[in-house]
């Protein structure tokens, strides 16, 4: 794996002012371009959100999942964080299965499959994501300890390999479309949605 960082630039957003930097990751599976969006000042133990790309939720306001709401809430909390913070936006669509497969999985969900069953019916992994680049990003920024915004215990396991972390939960209200999805995440993927 080879990781390269672009120059930094200012990124004013509706949540506040950030700095943006591109991260290019070269692996055996191809080249991936991720983003890091962070506060002007990063103090000790910054608030960090590692968000995996979800085009339908992040951009198109899909209510099939909670990604768009989580992303907006994370940016808001990072912008307001006194210790500063960072959003690591990983371009690994559909928990790593890609956009095309994700839409095929959605088609199966329309027939009554849940998110896990649909991926299995397509012969895809439940969660094909890899977080190695996250370790390189922390190293690059000299970050040794973070407060991680997540409800996902698997993500905690992966990310604590690279950095000391405390968990900070992120709560999204369910709606009529994503209530079932959130329940599956809780029951089958061990997500911590109660706190
Ligand atoms: Zn999503």
JSON list of C-alpha atoms and ligand atoms in Angstrom, two decimals:
[
{"chain": "A", "resi": 1, "resn": "UNK", "atom": "CA", "xyz": [0.00, 0.00, 0.00]},
{"chain": "A", "resi": 2, "resn": "UNK", "atom": "CA", "xyz": [1.28, 3.45, -0.95]},
{"chain": "A", "resi": 3, "resn": "UNK", "atom": "CA", "xyz": [-0.37, 6.58, 0.47]},
{"chain": "A", "resi": 4, "resn": "UNK", "atom": "CA", "xyz": [0.06, 10.12, -0.81]},
{"chain": "A", "resi": 5, "resn": "UNK", "atom": "CA", "xyz": [-1.37, 13.41, 0.49]},
{"chain": "A", "resi": 6, "resn": "UNK", "atom": "CA", "xyz": [-2.46, 16.36, -1.66]},
{"chain": "A", "resi": 7, "resn": "UNK", "atom": "CA", "xyz": [-1.91, 20.00, -0.71]},
{"chain": "A", "resi": 8, "resn": "UNK", "atom": "CA", "xyz": [-4.27, 21.43, 1.88]},
{"chain": "A", "resi": 9, "resn": "UNK", "atom": "CA", "xyz": [-7.02, 23.90, 1.00]},
{"chain": "A", "resi": 10, "resn": "UNK", "atom": "CA", "xyz": [-9.70, 25.85, 2.83]},
{"chain": "A", "resi": 11, "resn": "UNK", "atom": "CA", "xyz": [-13.21, 24.39, 2.78]},
{"chain": "A", "resi": 12, "resn": "UNK", "atom": "CA", "xyz": [-15.97, 26.63, 4.09]},
{"chain": "A", "resi": 13, "resn": "UNK", "atom": "CA", "xyz": [-19.16, 24.59, 4.64]},
{"chain": "A", "resi": 14, "resn": "UNK", "atom": "CA", "xyz": [-22.63, 25.20, 6.06]},
{"chain": "A", "resi": 15, "resn": "UNK", "atom": "CA", "xyz": [-21.37, 23.54, 9.27]},
{"chain": "A", "resi": 16, "resn": "UNK", "atom": "CA", "xyz": [-18.30, 25.75, 9.67]},
{"chain": "A", "resi": 17, "resn": "UNK", "atom": "CA", "xyz": [-14.85, 26.31, 8.20]},
{"chain": "A", "resi": 18, "resn": "UNK", "atom": "CA", "xyz": [-12.58, 23.35, 7.61]},
{"chain": "A", "resi": 19, "resn": "UNK", "atom": "CA", "xyz": [-9.36, 22.41, 5.85]},
{"chain": "A", "resi": 20, "resn": "UNK", "atom": "CA", "xyz": [-9.56, 19.73, 3.15]},
{"chain": "A", "resi": 21, "resn": "UNK", "atom": "CA", "xyz": [-6.82, 17.36, 2.00]},
{"chain": "A", "resi": 22, "resn": "UNK", "atom": "CA", "xyz": [-6.92, 14.55, -0.54]},
{"chain": "A", "resi": 23, "resn": "UNK", "atom": "CA", "xyz": [-5.48, 11.11, 0.23]},
{"chain": "A", "resi": 24, "resn": "UNK", "atom": "CA", "xyz": [-4.53, 8.80, -2.61]},
{"chain": "A", "resi": 25, "resn": "UNK", "atom": "CA", "xyz": [-4.17, 5.14, -1.67]},
{"chain": "A", "resi": 26, "resn": "UNK", "atom": "CA", "xyz": [-2.56, 2.69, -4.07]},
{"chain": "A", "resi": 27, "resn": "UNK", "atom": "CA", "xyz": [-3.33, -0.98, -3.34]},
{"chain": "A", "resi": 28, "resn": "UNK", "atom": "CA", "xyz": [-3.34, -4.27, -5.23]},
{"chain": "A", "resi": 29, "resn": "UNK", "atom": "CA", "xyz": [-7.06, -3.68, -5.85]},
{"chain": "A", "resi": 30, "resn": "UNK", "atom": "CA", "xyz": [-6.53, -0.30, -7.48]},
{"chain": "A", "resi": 31, "resn": "UNK", "atom": "CA", "xyz": [-6.19, 3.38, -6.63]},
{"chain": "A", "resi": 32, "resn": "UNK", "atom": "CA", "xyz": [-8.61, 4.94, -4.16]},
{"chain": "A", "resi": 33, "resn": "UNK", "atom": "CA", "xyz": [-9.01, 8.65, -3.52]},
{"chain": "A", "resi": 34, "resn": "UNK", "atom": "CA", "xyz": [-10.21, 9.52, -0.02]},
{"chain": "A", "resi": 35, "resn": "UNK", "atom": "CA", "xyz": [-10.68, 12.84, 1.78]},
{"chain": "A", "resi": 36, "resn": "UNK", "atom": "CA", "xyz": [-9.74, 14.28, 5.14]},
{"chain": "A", "resi": 37, "resn": "UNK", "atom": "CA", "xyz": [-11.71, 17.32, 6.31]},
{"chain": "A", "resi": 38, "resn": "UNK", "atom": "CA", "xyz": [-10.47, 18.85, 9.57]},
{"chain": "A", "resi": 39, "resn": "UNK", "atom": "CA", "xyz": [-10.56, 21.82, 11.93]},
{"chain": "A", "resi": 40, "resn": "UNK", "atom": "CA", "xyz": [-8.05, 24.66, 11.66]},
{"chain": "A", "resi": 41, "resn": "UNK", "atom": "CA", "xyz": [-6.74, 23.68, 15.08]},
{"chain": "A", "resi": 42, "resn": "UNK", "atom": "CA", "xyz": [-6.33, 20.07, 16.14]},
{"chain": "A", "resi": 43, "resn": "UNK", "atom": "CA", "xyz": [-5.67, 19.76, 19.88]},
{"chain": "A", "resi": 44, "resn": "UNK", "atom": "CA", "xyz": [-5.02, 16.54, 21.80]},
{"chain": "A", "resi": 45, "resn": "UNK", "atom": "CA", "xyz": [-7.71, 13.83, 21.44]},
{"chain": "A", "resi": 46, "resn": "UNK", "atom": "CA", "xyz": [-9.58, 15.32, 18.47]},
{"chain": "A", "resi": 47, "resn": "UNK", "atom": "CA", "xyz": [-13.11, 14.18, 17.66]},
{"chain": "A", "resi": 48, "resn": "UNK", "atom": "CA", "xyz": [-12.88, 11.86, 14.66]},
{"chain": "A", "resi": 49, "resn": "UNK", "atom": "CA", "xyz": [-15.49, 10.36, 12.38]},
{"chain": "A", "resi": 50, "resn": "UNK", "atom": "CA", "xyz": [-14.46, 7.69, 9.87]},
{"chain": "A", "resi": 51, "resn": "UNK", "atom": "CA", "xyz": [-17.25, 7.75, 7.31]},
{"chain": "A", "resi": 52, "resn": "UNK", "atom": "CA", "xyz": [-17.54, 5.32, 4.42]},
{"chain": "A", "resi": 53, "resn": "UNK", "atom": "CA", "xyz": [-18.92, 6.76, 1.23]},
{"chain": "A", "resi": 54, "resn": "UNK", "atom": "CA", "xyz": [-22.63, 6.18, 0.63]},
{"chain": "A", "resi": 55, "resn": "UNK", "atom": "CA", "xyz": [-23.54, 8.12, -2.48]},
{"chain": "A", "resi": 56, "resn": "UNK", "atom": "CA", "xyz": [-27.29, 7.52, -2.17]},
{"chain": "A", "resi": 57, "resn": "UNK", "atom": "CA", "xyz": [-27.43, 8.57, 1.48]},
{"chain": "A", "resi": 58, "resn": "UNK", "atom": "CA", "xyz": [-24.71, 11.28, 1.54]},
{"chain": "A", "resi": 59, "resn": "UNK", "atom": "CA", "xyz": [-25.68, 13.09, -1.67]},
{"chain": "A", "resi": 60, "resn": "UNK", "atom": "CA", "xyz": [-29.23, 12.12, -2.67]},
{"chain": "A", "resi": 61, "resn": "UNK", "atom": "CA", "xyz": [-30.82, 12.15, 0.77]},
{"chain": "A", "resi": 62, "resn": "UNK", "atom": "CA", "xyz": [-31.80, 8.46, 0.65]},
{"chain": "A", "resi": 63, "resn": "UNK", "atom": "CA", "xyz": [-33.78, 7.33, 3.67]},
{"chain": "A", "resi": 64, "resn": "UNK", "atom": "CA", "xyz": [-32.88, 3.65, 3.16]},
{"chain": "A", "resi": 65, "resn": "UNK", "atom": "CA", "xyz": [-29.96, 4.09, 5.54]},
{"chain": "A", "resi": 66, "resn": "UNK", "atom": "CA", "xyz": [-28.75, 6.56, 8.16]},
{"chain": "A", "resi": 67, "resn": "UNK", "atom": "CA", "xyz": [-25.52, 7.64, 6.38]},
{"chain": "A", "resi": 68, "resn": "UNK", "atom": "CA", "xyz": [-26.60, 11.11, 5.24]},
{"chain": "A", "resi": 69, "resn": "UNK", "atom": "CA", "xyz": [-27.89, 12.04, 8.68]},
{"chain": "A", "resi": 70, "resn": "UNK", "atom": "CA", "xyz": [-24.80, 10.63, 10.40]},
{"chain": "A", "resi": 71, "resn": "UNK", "atom": "CA", "xyz": [-22.49, 12.54, 8.06]},
{"chain": "A", "resi": 72, "resn": "UNK", "atom": "CA", "xyz": [-24.27, 15.86, 8.66]},
{"chain": "A", "resi": 73, "resn": "UNK", "atom": "CA", "xyz": [-24.35, 15.30, 12.42]},
{"chain": "A", "resi": 74, "resn": "UNK", "atom": "CA", "xyz": [-20.66, 14.35, 12.48]},
{"chain": "A", "resi": 75, "resn": "UNK", "atom": "CA", "xyz": [-19.67, 17.49, 10.54]},
{"chain": "A", "resi": 76, "resn": "UNK", "atom": "CA", "xyz": [-21.76, 19.60, 12.90]},
{"chain": "A", "resi": 77, "resn": "UNK", "atom": "CA", "xyz": [-20.19, 18.02, 16.00]},
{"chain": "A", "resi": 78, "resn": "UNK", "atom": "CA", "xyz": [-16.67, 18.28, 14.58]},
{"chain": "A", "resi": 79, "resn": "UNK", "atom": "CA", "xyz": [-17.22, 21.95, 13.70]},
{"chain": "A", "resi": 80, "resn": "UNK", "atom": "CA", "xyz": [-18.34, 22.64, 17.29]},
{"chain": "A", "resi": 81, "resn": "UNK", "atom": "CA", "xyz": [-15.72, 20.47, 19.00]},
{"chain": "A", "resi": 82, "resn": "UNK", "atom": "CA", "xyz": [-13.42, 22.42, 21.35]},
{"chain": "A", "resi": 83, "resn": "UNK", "atom": "CA", "xyz": [-10.55, 19.96, 20.81]},
{"chain": "A", "resi": 84, "resn": "UNK", "atom": "CA", "xyz": [-10.94, 20.20, 17.03]},
{"chain": "A", "resi": 85, "resn": "UNK", "atom": "CA", "xyz": [-11.81, 17.26, 14.86]},
{"chain": "A", "resi": 86, "resn": "UNK", "atom": "CA", "xyz": [-11.51, 15.38, 11.63]},
{"chain": "A", "resi": 87, "resn": "UNK", "atom": "CA", "xyz": [-13.78, 13.63, 9.19]},
{"chain": "A", "resi": 88, "resn": "UNK", "atom": "CA", "xyz": [-12.05, 10.83, 7.28]},
{"chain": "A", "resi": 89, "resn": "UNK", "atom": "CA", "xyz": [-14.19, 10.16, 4.22]},
{"chain": "A", "resi": 90, "resn": "UNK", "atom": "CA", "xyz": [-13.35, 6.76, 2.77]},
{"chain": "A", "resi": 91, "resn": "UNK", "atom": "CA", "xyz": [-14.45, 6.06, -0.78]},
{"chain": "A", "resi": 92, "resn": "UNK", "atom": "CA", "xyz": [-15.63, 2.50, -0.18]},
{"chain": "A", "resi": 93, "resn": "UNK", "atom": "CA", "xyz": [-19.20, 2.57, -1.35]},
{"chain": "A", "resi": 94, "resn": "UNK", "atom": "CA", "xyz": [-21.81, 0.16, 0.01]},
{"chain": "A", "resi": 95, "resn": "UNK", "atom": "CA", "xyz": [-19.59, -1.23, 2.81]},
{"chain": "A", "resi": 96, "resn": "UNK", "atom": "CA", "xyz": [-16.94, -1.93, 0.17]},
{"chain": "A", "resi": 97, "resn": "UNK", "atom": "CA", "xyz": [-19.07, -3.81, -2.39]},
{"chain": "A", "resi": 98, "resn": "UNK", "atom": "CA", "xyz": [-19.28, -0.89, -4.84]},
{"chain": "A", "resi": 99, "resn": "UNK", "atom": "CA", "xyz": [-22.17, 1.18, -6.17]},
{"chain": "A", "resi": 100, "resn": "UNK", "atom": "CA", "xyz": [-23.36, -1.24, -8.87]},
{"chain": "A", "resi": 101, "resn": "UNK", "atom": "CA", "xyz": [-23.58, -4.18, -6.45]},
{"chain": "A", "resi": 102, "resn": "UNK", "atom": "CA", "xyz": [-25.22, -1.96, -3.87]},
{"chain": "A", "resi": 103, "resn": "UNK", "atom": "CA", "xyz": [-28.09, -1.14, -6.26]},
{"chain": "A", "resi": 104, "resn": "UNK", "atom": "CA", "xyz": [-28.48, -4.86, -7.03]},
{"chain": "A", "resi": 105, "resn": "UNK", "atom": "CA", "xyz": [-28.65, -5.49, -3.28]},
{"chain": "A", "resi": 106, "resn": "UNK", "atom": "CA", "xyz": [-31.31, -2.75, -2.98]},
{"chain": "A", "resi": 107, "resn": "UNK", "atom": "CA", "xyz": [-33.34, -4.54, -5.67]},
{"chain": "A", "resi": 108, "resn": "UNK", "atom": "CA", "xyz": [-33.26, -7.71, -3.53]},
{"chain": "A", "resi": 109, "resn": "UNK", "atom": "CA", "xyz": [-34.25, -5.67, -0.49]},
{"chain": "A", "resi": 110, "resn": "UNK", "atom": "CA", "xyz": [-37.33, -4.51, -2.44]},
{"chain": "A", "resi": 111, "resn": "UNK", "atom": "CA", "xyz": [-38.25, -8.22, -2.54]},
{"chain": "A", "resi": 112, "resn": "UNK", "atom": "CA", "xyz": [-37.98, -8.55, 1.22]},
{"chain": "A", "resi": 113, "resn": "UNK", "atom": "CA", "xyz": [-34.31, -9.46, 1.86]},
{"chain": "A", "resi": 114, "resn": "UNK", "atom": "CA", "xyz": [-32.58, -7.56, 4.64]},
{"chain": "A", "resi": 115, "resn": "UNK", "atom": "CA", "xyz": [-29.23, -5.82, 4.04]},
{"chain": "A", "resi": 116, "resn": "UNK", "atom": "CA", "xyz": [-27.15, -8.84, 5.14]},
{"chain": "A", "resi": 117, "resn": "UNK", "atom": "CA", "xyz": [-29.24, -11.46, 3.29]},
{"chain": "A", "resi": 118, "resn": "UNK", "atom": "CA", "xyz": [-29.12, -9.38, 0.10]},
{"chain": "A", "resi": 119, "resn": "UNK", "atom": "CA", "xyz": [-25.30, -9.17, 0.13]},
{"chain": "A", "resi": 120, "resn": "UNK", "atom": "CA", "xyz": [-25.05, -12.92, 0.77]},
{"chain": "A", "resi": 121, "resn": "UNK", "atom": "CA", "xyz": [-27.48, -13.72, -2.06]},
{"chain": "A", "resi": 122, "resn": "UNK", "atom": "CA", "xyz": [-25.16, -11.76, -4.38]},
{"chain": "A", "resi": 123, "resn": "UNK", "atom": "CA", "xyz": [-22.12, -13.64, -3.05]},
{"chain": "A", "resi": 124, "resn": "UNK", "atom": "CA", "xyz": [-20.68, -10.51, -1.44]},
{"chain": "A", "resi": 125, "resn": "UNK", "atom": "CA", "xyz": [-19.09, -10.02, 1.95]},
{"chain": "A", "resi": 126, "resn": "UNK", "atom": "CA", "xyz": [-21.21, -8.47, 4.73]},
{"chain": "A", "resi": 127, "resn": "UNK", "atom": "CA", "xyz": [-18.58, -5.84, 5.22]},
{"chain": "A", "resi": 128, "resn": "UNK", "atom": "CA", "xyz": [-15.70, -5.70, 2.73]},
{"chain": "A", "resi": 129, "resn": "UNK", "atom": "CA", "xyz": [-14.20, -2.53, 4.14]},
{"chain": "A", "resi": 130, "resn": "UNK", "atom": "CA", "xyz": [-10.55, -2.08, 5.04]},
{"chain": "A", "resi": 131, "resn": "UNK", "atom": "CA", "xyz": [-9.27, 0.68, 7.29]},
{"chain": "A", "resi": 132, "resn": "UNK", "atom": "CA", "xyz": [-5.48, 0.43, 6.82]},
{"chain": "A", "resi": 133, "resn": "UNK", "atom": "CA", "xyz": [-5.32, 3.85, 5.18]},
{"chain": "A", "resi": 134, "resn": "UNK", "atom": "CA", "xyz": [-6.80, 5.33, 8.38]},
{"chain": "A", "resi": 135, "resn": "UNK", "atom": "CA", "xyz": [-3.65, 4.30, 10.26]},
{"chain": "A", "resi": 136, "resn": "UNK", "atom": "CA", "xyz": [-1.51, 6.09, 7.66]},
{"chain": "A", "resi": 137, "resn": "UNK", "atom": "CA", "xyz": [-3.64, 9.22, 8.03]},
{"chain": "A", "resi": 138, "resn": "UNK", "atom": "CA", "xyz": [-3.20, 9.29, 11.84]},
{"chain": "A", "resi": 139, "resn": "UNK", "atom": "CA", "xyz": [0.55, 8.78, 11.40]},
{"chain": "A", "resi": 140, "resn": "UNK", "atom": "CA", "xyz": [0.72, 11.63, 8.87]},
{"chain": "A", "resi": 141, "resn": "UNK", "atom": "CA", "xyz": [-1.07, 14.01, 11.25]},
{"chain": "A", "resi": 142, "resn": "UNK", "atom": "CA", "xyz": [0.84, 12.76, 14.33]},
{"chain": "A", "resi": 143, "resn": "UNK", "atom": "CA", "xyz": [-2.44, 11.81, 16.04]},
{"chain": "A", "resi": 144, "resn": "UNK", "atom": "CA", "xyz": [-1.97, 9.33, 18.89]},
{"chain": "A", "resi": 145, "resn": "UNK", "atom": "CA", "xyz": [-5.35, 9.47, 20.62]},
{"chain": "A", "resi": 146, "resn": "UNK", "atom": "CA", "xyz": [-8.86, 10.25, 19.37]},
{"chain": "A", "resi": 147, "resn": "UNK", "atom": "CA", "xyz": [-12.45, 10.41, 20.42]},
{"chain": "A", "resi": 148, "resn": "UNK", "atom": "CA", "xyz": [-14.20, 8.28, 17.77]},
{"chain": "A", "resi": 149, "resn": "UNK", "atom": "CA", "xyz": [-17.77, 9.09, 16.78]},
{"chain": "A", "resi": 150, "resn": "UNK", "atom": "CA", "xyz": [-19.35, 5.71, 16.04]},
{"chain": "A", "resi": 151, "resn": "UNK", "atom": "CA", "xyz": [-21.95, 3.11, 17.02]},
{"chain": "A", "resi": 152, "resn": "UNK", "atom": "CA", "xyz": [-20.13, 0.31, 15.24]},
{"chain": "A", "resi": 153, "resn": "UNK", "atom": "CA", "xyz": [-18.08, -2.06, 17.47]},
{"chain": "A", "resi": 154, "resn": "UNK", "atom": "CA", "xyz": [-16.32, -3.61, 14.43]},
{"chain": "A", "resi": 155, "resn": "UNK", "atom": "CA", "xyz": [-15.09, -0.18, 13.41]},
{"chain": "A", "resi": 156, "resn": "UNK", "atom": "CA", "xyz": [-13.77, 0.38, 16.95]},
{"chain": "A", "resi": 157, "resn": "UNK", "atom": "CA", "xyz": [-11.85, -2.96, 16.78]},
{"chain": "A", "resi": 158, "resn": "UNK", "atom": "CA", "xyz": [-10.28, -2.01, 13.45]},
{"chain": "A", "resi": 159, "resn": "UNK", "atom": "CA", "xyz": [-9.41, 1.54, 14.27]},
{"chain": "A", "resi": 160, "resn": "UNK", "atom": "CA", "xyz": [-7.99, 0.90, 17.76]},
{"chain": "A", "resi": 161, "resn": "UNK", "atom": "CA", "xyz": [-5.22, -1.05, 16.02]},
{"chain": "A", "resi": 162, "resn": "UNK", "atom": "CA", "xyz": [-3.84, 2.30, 14.85]},
{"chain": "A", "resi": 163, "resn": "UNK", "atom": "CA", "xyz": [-4.63, 4.76, 17.63]},
{"chain": "A", "resi": 164, "resn": "UNK", "atom": "CA", "xyz": [-5.82, 5.02, 21.25]},
{"chain": "A", "resi": 165, "resn": "UNK", "atom": "CA", "xyz": [-9.51, 5.78, 21.25]},
{"chain": "A", "resi": 166, "resn": "UNK", "atom": "CA", "xyz": [-12.52, 6.64, 23.32]},
{"chain": "A", "resi": 167, "resn": "UNK", "atom": "CA", "xyz": [-15.96, 6.10, 21.83]},
{"chain": "A", "resi": 168, "resn": "UNK", "atom": "CA", "xyz": [-18.48, 8.86, 21.45]},
{"chain": "A", "resi": 169, "resn": "UNK", "atom": "CA", "xyz": [-21.88, 7.69, 20.20]},
{"chain": "A", "resi": 170, "resn": "UNK", "atom": "CA", "xyz": [-23.75, 9.21, 17.31]},
{"chain": "A", "resi": 171, "resn": "UNK", "atom": "CA", "xyz": [-27.51, 8.94, 17.40]},
{"chain": "A", "resi": 172, "resn": "UNK", "atom": "CA", "xyz": [-29.82, 9.27, 14.44]},
{"chain": "A", "resi": 173, "resn": "UNK", "atom": "CA", "xyz": [-33.57, 9.10, 14.73]},
{"chain": "A", "resi": 174, "resn": "UNK", "atom": "CA", "xyz": [-35.09, 6.29, 12.72]},
{"chain": "A", "resi": 175, "resn": "UNK", "atom": "CA", "xyz": [-37.78, 7.02, 10.16]},
{"chain": "A", "resi": 176, "resn": "UNK", "atom": "CA", "xyz": [-40.37, 4.73, 8.54]},
{"chain": "A", "resi": 177, "resn": "UNK", "atom": "CA", "xyz": [-37.91, 3.74, 5.78]},
{"chain": "A", "resi": 178, "resn": "UNK", "atom": "CA", "xyz": [-34.78, 3.02, 7.79]},
{"chain": "A", "resi": 179, "resn": "UNK", "atom": "CA", "xyz": [-36.25, 1.63, 11.05]},
{"chain": "A", "resi": 180, "resn": "UNK", "atom": "CA", "xyz": [-35.88, -1.96, 9.76]},
{"chain": "A", "resi": 181, "resn": "UNK", "atom": "CA", "xyz": [-32.35, -1.28, 8.45]},
{"chain": "A", "resi": 182, "resn": "UNK", "atom": "CA", "xyz": [-31.27, 0.16, 11.79]},
{"chain": "A", "resi": 183, "resn": "UNK", "atom": "CA", "xyz": [-32.79, -2.85, 13.58]},
{"chain": "A", "resi": 184, "resn": "UNK", "atom": "CA", "xyz": [-30.80, -5.26, 11.34]},
{"chain": "A", "resi": 185, "resn": "UNK", "atom": "CA", "xyz": [-27.62, -3.27, 12.02]},
{"chain": "A", "resi": 186, "resn": "UNK", "atom": "CA", "xyz": [-28.31, -3.63, 15.73]},
{"chain": "A", "resi": 187, "resn": "UNK", "atom": "CA", "xyz": [-29.36, -7.32, 15.71]},
{"chain": "A", "resi": 188, "resn": "UNK", "atom": "CA", "xyz": [-27.03, -8.77, 13.08]},
{"chain": "A", "resi": 189, "resn": "UNK", "atom": "CA", "xyz": [-24.06, -6.41, 13.05]},
{"chain": "A", "resi": 190, "resn": "UNK", "atom": "CA", "xyz": [-23.90, -5.57, 16.75]},
{"chain": "A", "resi": 191, "resn": "UNK", "atom": "CA", "xyz": [-24.39, -1.83, 16.37]},
{"chain": "A", "resi": 192, "resn": "UNK", "atom": "CA", "xyz": [-24.88, 0.07, 19.62]},
{"chain": "A", "resi": 193, "resn": "UNK", "atom": "CA", "xyz": [-27.96, 2.16, 18.96]},
{"chain": "A", "resi": 194, "resn": "UNK", "atom": "CA", "xyz": [-29.35, 2.45, 22.46]},
{"chain": "A", "resi": 195, "resn": "UNK", "atom": "CA", "xyz": [-27.11, 5.03, 24.15]},
{"chain": "B", "resi": 1, "resn": "LIG", "atom": "ZN1", "xyz": [-25.94, 4.61, 3.41]}
]
